[in-house]
């Protein structure tokens, strides 16, 4: 067992089932949560929790670290420690990946809307259940599939429908935002690797050649949901400082039936777990 495994086990054993709302009536042989319970709360497999604790998986992704940190109710300092142990070093030359507890509290107040938290490189770090129900579950994608820029310029259309004018404006704004990020983190290796991948995509490369720098702007989108049909949304982008994160909240557009359709999608999403 390495240090990462040791600290994960210690954090798991200090957290009682009652603290996370898990009822139990029979005596337990060990203190704290079982591995399967932590896995359920974090949305990962019990086998993966075992591998992490036994030191057989040394580099969990930032998304896994964030999910485990939330499930274990870690403080901001403990989450930062977990990120460092997992190889996601923090520093002025690295894109921040830690989601502070204050942002989680804000997201709880906005949970009636689909929302996601992205890094400055537009890597999806956290999403709520309604986001997954509306756009498709990101946990089924790899890290590249959870990067907004890669997915936007990649071949798959996903559930979003944009006119050519809307797509051109959104992509131009997205690339301008990414260029600003590269100037803030010129030494971040993951960001350099991302840009290298993107430069192989012709649409991205043509926009990257332009000198525009700026923040991603709010945009209107149509989501084509397999059961609810077309949902008219507007994305609002909030930059969270000093964490340099992007909270994207998808609001129903006025004078449409989007609110009722989101409520329907939320109900269908909840029924999966009944």
mmCIF file of C-alpha atoms in Angstrom:
data_model
loop_
_atom_site.group_PDB
_atom_site.id
_atom_site.type_symbol
_atom_site.label_atom_id
_atom_site.label_comp_id
_atom_site.label_asym_id
_atom_site.label_seq_id
_atom_site.Cartn_x
_atom_site.Cartn_y
_atom_site.Cartn_z
ATOM 1 C CA UNK A 1 0.000 0.000 0.000
ATOM 2 C CA UNK A 2 1.390 3.427 -0.970
ATOM 3 C CA UNK A 3 0.680 6.793 0.642
ATOM 4 C CA UNK A 4 -2.306 7.435 -1.631
ATOM 5 C CA UNK A 5 -3.842 4.100 -0.666
ATOM 6 C CA UNK A 6 -3.138 4.624 3.018
ATOM 7 C CA UNK A 7 -4.768 8.026 3.202
ATOM 8 C CA UNK A 8 -7.803 6.920 1.177
ATOM 9 C CA UNK A 9 -8.380 4.017 3.531
ATOM 10 C CA UNK A 10 -7.953 6.252 6.589
ATOM 11 C CA UNK A 11 -10.453 8.783 5.221
ATOM 12 C CA UNK A 12 -12.915 5.996 4.378
ATOM 13 C CA UNK A 13 -12.662 4.479 7.853
ATOM 14 C CA UNK A 14 -13.263 7.777 9.646
ATOM 15 C CA UNK A 15 -16.548 8.482 7.803
ATOM 16 C CA UNK A 16 -19.612 6.855 9.349
ATOM 17 C CA UNK A 17 -22.500 5.481 7.254
ATOM 18 C CA UNK A 18 -24.864 7.830 9.110
ATOM 19 C CA UNK A 19 -22.864 10.856 7.939
ATOM 20 C CA UNK A 20 -23.612 10.028 4.297
ATOM 21 C CA UNK A 21 -27.193 8.850 4.818
ATOM 22 C CA UNK A 22 -26.584 5.089 4.595
ATOM 23 C CA UNK A 23 -28.799 3.227 7.083
ATOM 24 C CA UNK A 24 -27.433 0.126 8.815
ATOM 25 C CA UNK A 25 -28.820 -2.062 11.557
ATOM 26 C CA UNK A 26 -26.278 -4.836 11.936
ATOM 27 C CA UNK A 27 -22.904 -4.540 13.700
ATOM 28 C CA UNK A 28 -19.855 -3.873 11.520
ATOM 29 C CA UNK A 29 -16.490 -5.547 11.776
ATOM 30 C CA UNK A 30 -14.646 -2.391 10.666
ATOM 31 C CA UNK A 31 -15.173 1.299 11.288
ATOM 32 C CA UNK A 32 -16.384 3.711 8.666
ATOM 33 C CA UNK A 33 -17.641 3.042 5.167
ATOM 34 C CA UNK A 34 -17.227 -0.198 3.270
ATOM 35 C CA UNK A 35 -15.406 -0.031 -0.062
ATOM 36 C CA UNK A 36 -18.626 -0.766 -1.906
ATOM 37 C CA UNK A 37 -20.369 2.103 -0.161
ATOM 38 C CA UNK A 38 -17.620 4.542 -1.077
ATOM 39 C CA UNK A 39 -17.728 3.244 -4.650
ATOM 40 C CA UNK A 40 -21.478 3.818 -4.824
ATOM 41 C CA UNK A 41 -21.178 7.370 -3.485
ATOM 42 C CA UNK A 42 -18.310 8.239 -5.854
ATOM 43 C CA UNK A 43 -19.809 6.580 -8.929
ATOM 44 C CA UNK A 44 -16.897 4.188 -9.462
ATOM 45 C CA UNK A 45 -16.517 0.428 -9.030
ATOM 46 C CA UNK A 46 -15.669 -1.262 -5.729
ATOM 47 C CA UNK A 47 -12.848 -3.048 -7.540
ATOM 48 C CA UNK A 48 -11.330 0.304 -8.491
ATOM 49 C CA UNK A 49 -11.521 1.517 -4.874
ATOM 50 C CA UNK A 50 -9.693 -1.653 -3.853
ATOM 51 C CA UNK A 51 -7.002 -1.083 -6.484
ATOM 52 C CA UNK A 52 -6.508 2.503 -5.303
ATOM 53 C CA UNK A 53 -6.179 1.481 -1.654
ATOM 54 C CA UNK A 54 -3.790 -1.359 -2.486
ATOM 55 C CA UNK A 55 -1.569 0.867 -4.631
ATOM 56 C CA UNK A 56 -2.358 -0.967 -7.860
ATOM 57 C CA UNK A 57 -3.716 2.192 -9.534
ATOM 58 C CA UNK A 58 -1.459 5.167 -8.855
ATOM 59 C CA UNK A 59 -2.817 7.784 -11.243
ATOM 60 C CA UNK A 60 -6.578 8.266 -10.847
ATOM 61 C CA UNK A 61 -7.898 11.052 -13.056
ATOM 62 C CA UNK A 62 -8.820 14.474 -11.644
ATOM 63 C CA UNK A 63 -12.477 13.557 -12.147
ATOM 64 C CA UNK A 64 -12.101 10.400 -10.042
ATOM 65 C CA UNK A 65 -10.212 12.337 -7.363
ATOM 66 C CA UNK A 66 -12.969 14.948 -7.249
ATOM 67 C CA UNK A 67 -15.686 12.297 -7.010
ATOM 68 C CA UNK A 68 -13.871 10.420 -4.244
ATOM 69 C CA UNK A 69 -13.162 13.679 -2.397
ATOM 70 C CA UNK A 70 -16.841 14.623 -2.438
ATOM 71 C CA UNK A 71 -17.904 11.160 -1.321
ATOM 72 C CA UNK A 72 -15.416 11.251 1.563
ATOM 73 C CA UNK A 73 -16.471 14.795 2.511
ATOM 74 C CA UNK A 74 -12.874 16.035 2.356
ATOM 75 C CA UNK A 75 -11.935 19.594 3.215
ATOM 76 C CA UNK A 76 -10.388 21.811 0.541
ATOM 77 C CA UNK A 77 -6.912 21.153 1.988
ATOM 78 C CA UNK A 78 -7.525 17.402 1.990
ATOM 79 C CA UNK A 79 -8.775 17.501 -1.593
ATOM 80 C CA UNK A 80 -5.621 19.377 -2.607
ATOM 81 C CA UNK A 81 -3.526 16.730 -0.828
ATOM 82 C CA UNK A 82 -5.387 13.966 -2.679
ATOM 83 C CA UNK A 83 -4.745 15.690 -6.015
ATOM 84 C CA UNK A 84 -1.019 15.966 -5.265
ATOM 85 C CA UNK A 85 -0.749 12.314 -4.234
ATOM 86 C CA UNK A 86 -2.495 11.318 -7.469
ATOM 87 C CA UNK A 87 0.079 13.212 -9.518
ATOM 88 C CA UNK A 88 -1.981 16.297 -10.279
ATOM 89 C CA UNK A 89 0.432 18.792 -8.843
ATOM 90 C CA UNK A 90 -0.908 22.243 -8.080
ATOM 91 C CA UNK A 91 1.115 25.385 -8.677
ATOM 92 C CA UNK A 92 1.142 28.711 -10.499
ATOM 93 C CA UNK A 93 2.190 26.990 -13.740
ATOM 94 C CA UNK A 94 -0.504 24.293 -13.594
ATOM 95 C CA UNK A 95 -4.192 24.603 -14.427
ATOM 96 C CA UNK A 96 -6.180 24.292 -11.159
ATOM 97 C CA UNK A 97 -8.355 21.190 -10.856
ATOM 98 C CA UNK A 98 -9.636 21.497 -7.296
ATOM 99 C CA UNK A 99 -13.315 22.370 -6.834
ATOM 100 C CA UNK A 100 -13.705 24.291 -3.547
ATOM 101 C CA UNK A 101 -16.468 23.402 -1.118
ATOM 102 C CA UNK A 102 -18.026 26.851 -1.574
ATOM 103 C CA UNK A 103 -18.639 26.063 -5.249
ATOM 104 C CA UNK A 104 -20.358 22.789 -4.349
ATOM 105 C CA UNK A 105 -22.692 24.748 -2.079
ATOM 106 C CA UNK A 106 -23.487 27.140 -4.924
ATOM 107 C CA UNK A 107 -24.203 24.237 -7.260
ATOM 108 C CA UNK A 108 -26.661 22.765 -4.777
ATOM 109 C CA UNK A 109 -28.706 25.961 -5.068
ATOM 110 C CA UNK A 110 -28.703 25.727 -8.875
ATOM 111 C CA UNK A 111 -29.432 21.998 -9.112
ATOM 112 C CA UNK A 112 -32.788 22.466 -10.885
ATOM 113 C CA UNK A 113 -30.716 23.223 -13.996
ATOM 114 C CA UNK A 114 -28.127 21.129 -15.849
ATOM 115 C CA UNK A 115 -24.667 22.344 -14.857
ATOM 116 C CA UNK A 116 -21.038 21.378 -15.203
ATOM 117 C CA UNK A 117 -17.726 22.576 -13.814
ATOM 118 C CA UNK A 118 -14.826 22.865 -16.247
ATOM 119 C CA UNK A 119 -11.152 23.602 -15.811
ATOM 120 C CA UNK A 120 -9.549 26.538 -17.626
ATOM 121 C CA UNK A 121 -8.700 24.044 -20.400
ATOM 122 C CA UNK A 122 -12.403 23.090 -20.646
ATOM 123 C CA UNK A 123 -11.968 19.682 -19.078
ATOM 124 C CA UNK A 124 -15.228 18.601 -17.452
ATOM 125 C CA UNK A 125 -14.488 17.998 -13.756
ATOM 126 C CA UNK A 126 -17.958 17.723 -12.266
ATOM 127 C CA UNK A 127 -21.555 17.534 -13.446
ATOM 128 C CA UNK A 128 -24.898 17.156 -11.747
ATOM 129 C CA UNK A 129 -27.423 14.367 -12.450
ATOM 130 C CA UNK A 130 -29.576 16.620 -14.636
ATOM 131 C CA UNK A 131 -26.557 17.428 -16.831
ATOM 132 C CA UNK A 132 -26.004 13.691 -17.372
ATOM 133 C CA UNK A 133 -29.697 13.091 -18.062
ATOM 134 C CA UNK A 134 -29.872 15.995 -20.525
ATOM 135 C CA UNK A 135 -26.633 15.631 -22.477
ATOM 136 C CA UNK A 136 -25.710 11.990 -21.856
ATOM 137 C CA UNK A 137 -23.661 10.553 -19.000
ATOM 138 C CA UNK A 138 -20.044 11.840 -19.177
ATOM 139 C CA UNK A 139 -18.837 8.927 -17.024
ATOM 140 C CA UNK A 140 -19.130 6.722 -20.111
ATOM 141 C CA UNK A 141 -16.514 8.864 -21.919
ATOM 142 C CA UNK A 142 -12.752 8.958 -21.521
ATOM 143 C CA UNK A 143 -10.814 12.124 -20.628
ATOM 144 C CA UNK A 144 -10.715 13.277 -24.272
ATOM 145 C CA UNK A 145 -14.476 12.793 -24.536
ATOM 146 C CA UNK A 146 -14.971 15.011 -21.477
ATOM 147 C CA UNK A 147 -13.002 17.909 -22.946
ATOM 148 C CA UNK A 148 -15.409 20.471 -24.382
ATOM 149 C CA UNK A 149 -12.994 21.713 -27.067
ATOM 150 C CA UNK A 150 -12.086 18.231 -28.315
ATOM 151 C CA UNK A 151 -15.705 17.115 -28.361
ATOM 152 C CA UNK A 152 -16.829 20.306 -30.146
ATOM 153 C CA UNK A 153 -14.293 19.957 -32.954
ATOM 154 C CA UNK A 154 -14.457 16.169 -33.108
ATOM 155 C CA UNK A 155 -16.600 14.107 -35.485
ATOM 156 C CA UNK A 156 -19.545 13.261 -33.203
ATOM 157 C CA UNK A 157 -22.535 15.659 -33.198
ATOM 158 C CA UNK A 158 -23.788 14.572 -29.758
ATOM 159 C CA UNK A 159 -27.180 15.916 -28.668
ATOM 160 C CA UNK A 160 -26.542 19.597 -29.445
ATOM 161 C CA UNK A 161 -27.996 21.218 -32.522
ATOM 162 C CA UNK A 162 -26.557 24.550 -33.672
ATOM 163 C CA UNK A 163 -27.059 26.552 -36.824
ATOM 164 C CA UNK A 164 -23.895 27.274 -38.799
ATOM 165 C CA UNK A 165 -23.894 30.859 -37.503
ATOM 166 C CA UNK A 166 -24.298 29.672 -33.901
ATOM 167 C CA UNK A 167 -21.604 27.028 -34.324
ATOM 168 C CA UNK A 168 -19.118 29.465 -35.862
ATOM 169 C CA UNK A 169 -19.657 32.003 -33.073
ATOM 170 C CA UNK A 170 -19.420 29.377 -30.325
ATOM 171 C CA UNK A 171 -16.263 27.785 -31.726
ATOM 172 C CA UNK A 172 -14.562 31.127 -32.270
ATOM 173 C CA UNK A 173 -15.328 32.137 -28.682
ATOM 174 C CA UNK A 174 -14.153 28.766 -27.360
ATOM 175 C CA UNK A 175 -10.820 28.954 -29.181
ATOM 176 C CA UNK A 176 -10.272 32.562 -28.080
ATOM 177 C CA UNK A 177 -10.838 31.480 -24.484
ATOM 178 C CA UNK A 178 -8.405 28.569 -24.815
ATOM 179 C CA UNK A 179 -5.751 30.878 -26.269
ATOM 180 C CA UNK A 180 -6.066 33.100 -23.196
ATOM 181 C CA UNK A 181 -5.578 30.009 -21.025
ATOM 182 C CA UNK A 182 -2.335 29.089 -22.822
ATOM 183 C CA UNK A 183 -0.895 32.510 -21.978
ATOM 184 C CA UNK A 184 -1.728 32.046 -18.281
ATOM 185 C CA UNK A 185 -0.296 28.507 -18.104
ATOM 186 C CA UNK A 186 2.485 28.322 -20.703
ATOM 187 C CA UNK A 187 4.272 25.487 -18.881
ATOM 188 C CA UNK A 188 1.323 23.189 -18.190
ATOM 189 C CA UNK A 189 2.110 19.883 -19.980
ATOM 190 C CA UNK A 190 -1.500 18.712 -20.158
ATOM 191 C CA UNK A 191 -2.518 21.959 -21.855
ATOM 192 C CA UNK A 192 0.311 21.657 -24.373
ATOM 193 C CA UNK A 193 -0.758 18.074 -25.135
ATOM 194 C CA UNK A 194 -4.359 19.226 -25.622
ATOM 195 C CA UNK A 195 -3.386 21.934 -28.113
ATOM 196 C CA UNK A 196 -1.223 19.427 -30.013
ATOM 197 C CA UNK A 197 -4.248 17.124 -30.407
ATOM 198 C CA UNK A 198 -6.500 19.987 -31.430
ATOM 199 C CA UNK A 199 -4.094 21.278 -34.066
ATOM 200 C CA UNK A 200 -4.723 18.065 -36.014
ATOM 201 C CA UNK A 201 -8.347 19.142 -36.521
ATOM 202 C CA UNK A 202 -8.784 21.478 -39.533
ATOM 203 C CA UNK A 203 -11.630 23.617 -38.144
ATOM 204 C CA UNK A 204 -9.738 24.251 -34.941
ATOM 205 C CA UNK A 205 -6.480 24.972 -36.755
ATOM 206 C CA UNK A 206 -8.059 27.658 -38.930
ATOM 207 C CA UNK A 207 -9.422 29.445 -35.841
ATOM 208 C CA UNK A 208 -6.199 28.953 -33.890
ATOM 209 C CA UNK A 209 -4.347 30.849 -36.615
ATOM 210 C CA UNK A 210 -6.387 33.941 -35.799
ATOM 211 C CA UNK A 211 -5.138 36.288 -33.022
ATOM 212 C CA UNK A 212 -8.433 36.661 -31.129
ATOM 213 C CA UNK A 213 -8.255 36.360 -27.334
ATOM 214 C CA UNK A 214 -11.248 36.449 -25.001
ATOM 215 C CA UNK A 215 -13.600 34.610 -22.652
ATOM 216 C CA UNK A 216 -16.225 32.102 -23.715
ATOM 217 C CA UNK A 217 -19.538 33.884 -24.108
ATOM 218 C CA UNK A 218 -23.020 32.696 -23.219
ATOM 219 C CA UNK A 219 -24.753 30.903 -26.071
ATOM 220 C CA UNK A 220 -28.118 29.547 -27.114
ATOM 221 C CA UNK A 221 -28.381 25.827 -27.769
ATOM 222 C CA UNK A 222 -30.954 23.244 -28.776
ATOM 223 C CA UNK A 223 -30.559 19.860 -27.092
ATOM 224 C CA UNK A 224 -32.219 16.966 -28.888
ATOM 225 C CA UNK A 225 -33.144 14.571 -26.087
ATOM 226 C CA UNK A 226 -34.117 10.996 -27.075
ATOM 227 C CA UNK A 227 -37.318 11.074 -24.988
ATOM 228 C CA UNK A 228 -38.152 14.740 -24.345
ATOM 229 C CA UNK A 229 -37.339 16.003 -27.833
ATOM 230 C CA UNK A 230 -35.935 19.488 -28.462
ATOM 231 C CA UNK A 231 -35.021 21.532 -25.370
ATOM 232 C CA UNK A 232 -34.163 25.216 -25.902
ATOM 233 C CA UNK A 233 -31.427 26.262 -23.488
ATOM 234 C CA UNK A 234 -29.065 29.158 -22.878
ATOM 235 C CA UNK A 235 -25.676 28.512 -21.339
ATOM 236 C CA UNK A 236 -24.383 30.989 -18.763
ATOM 237 C CA UNK A 237 -20.659 30.834 -18.034
ATOM 238 C CA UNK A 238 -19.428 31.939 -14.607
ATOM 239 C CA UNK A 239 -15.686 32.198 -13.998
ATOM 240 C CA UNK A 240 -14.819 31.132 -10.451
ATOM 241 C CA UNK A 241 -11.799 32.887 -8.961
ATOM 242 C CA UNK A 242 -9.212 32.272 -7.613
ATOM 243 C CA UNK A 243 -9.799 28.616 -8.599
ATOM 244 C CA UNK A 244 -9.927 29.601 -12.317
ATOM 245 C CA UNK A 245 -12.827 27.228 -12.965
ATOM 246 C CA UNK A 246 -15.829 27.631 -15.267
ATOM 247 C CA UNK A 247 -19.296 26.929 -13.925
ATOM 248 C CA UNK A 248 -21.631 26.478 -16.891
ATOM 249 C CA UNK A 249 -25.334 26.567 -16.049
ATOM 250 C CA UNK A 250 -27.879 25.685 -18.726
ATOM 251 C CA UNK A 251 -31.039 27.745 -18.247
ATOM 252 C CA UNK A 252 -34.374 27.194 -20.015
ATOM 253 C CA UNK A 253 -34.955 29.869 -22.622
ATOM 254 C CA UNK A 254 -37.884 32.196 -21.919
ATOM 255 C CA UNK A 255 -41.117 31.689 -23.833
ATOM 256 C CA UNK A 256 -40.334 28.024 -24.536
ATOM 257 C CA UNK A 257 -41.401 24.729 -22.960
ATOM 258 C CA UNK A 258 -37.816 24.015 -21.884
ATOM 259 C CA UNK A 259 -38.560 24.211 -18.143
ATOM 260 C CA UNK A 260 -41.244 21.530 -18.302
ATOM 261 C CA UNK A 261 -39.034 19.355 -20.480
ATOM 262 C CA UNK A 262 -36.119 19.669 -18.056
ATOM 263 C CA UNK A 263 -38.463 18.652 -15.242
ATOM 264 C CA UNK A 264 -39.481 15.612 -17.313
ATOM 265 C CA UNK A 265 -35.843 14.722 -17.993
ATOM 266 C CA UNK A 266 -35.061 15.072 -14.284
ATOM 267 C CA UNK A 267 -37.903 12.687 -13.411
ATOM 268 C CA UNK A 268 -36.755 10.135 -15.971
ATOM 269 C CA UNK A 269 -33.195 10.424 -14.688
ATOM 270 C CA UNK A 270 -34.272 9.808 -11.094
ATOM 271 C CA UNK A 271 -36.293 6.752 -12.134
ATOM 272 C CA UNK A 272 -33.063 5.059 -13.251
ATOM 273 C CA UNK A 273 -32.018 4.752 -9.617
ATOM 274 C CA UNK A 274 -35.335 3.553 -8.174
#
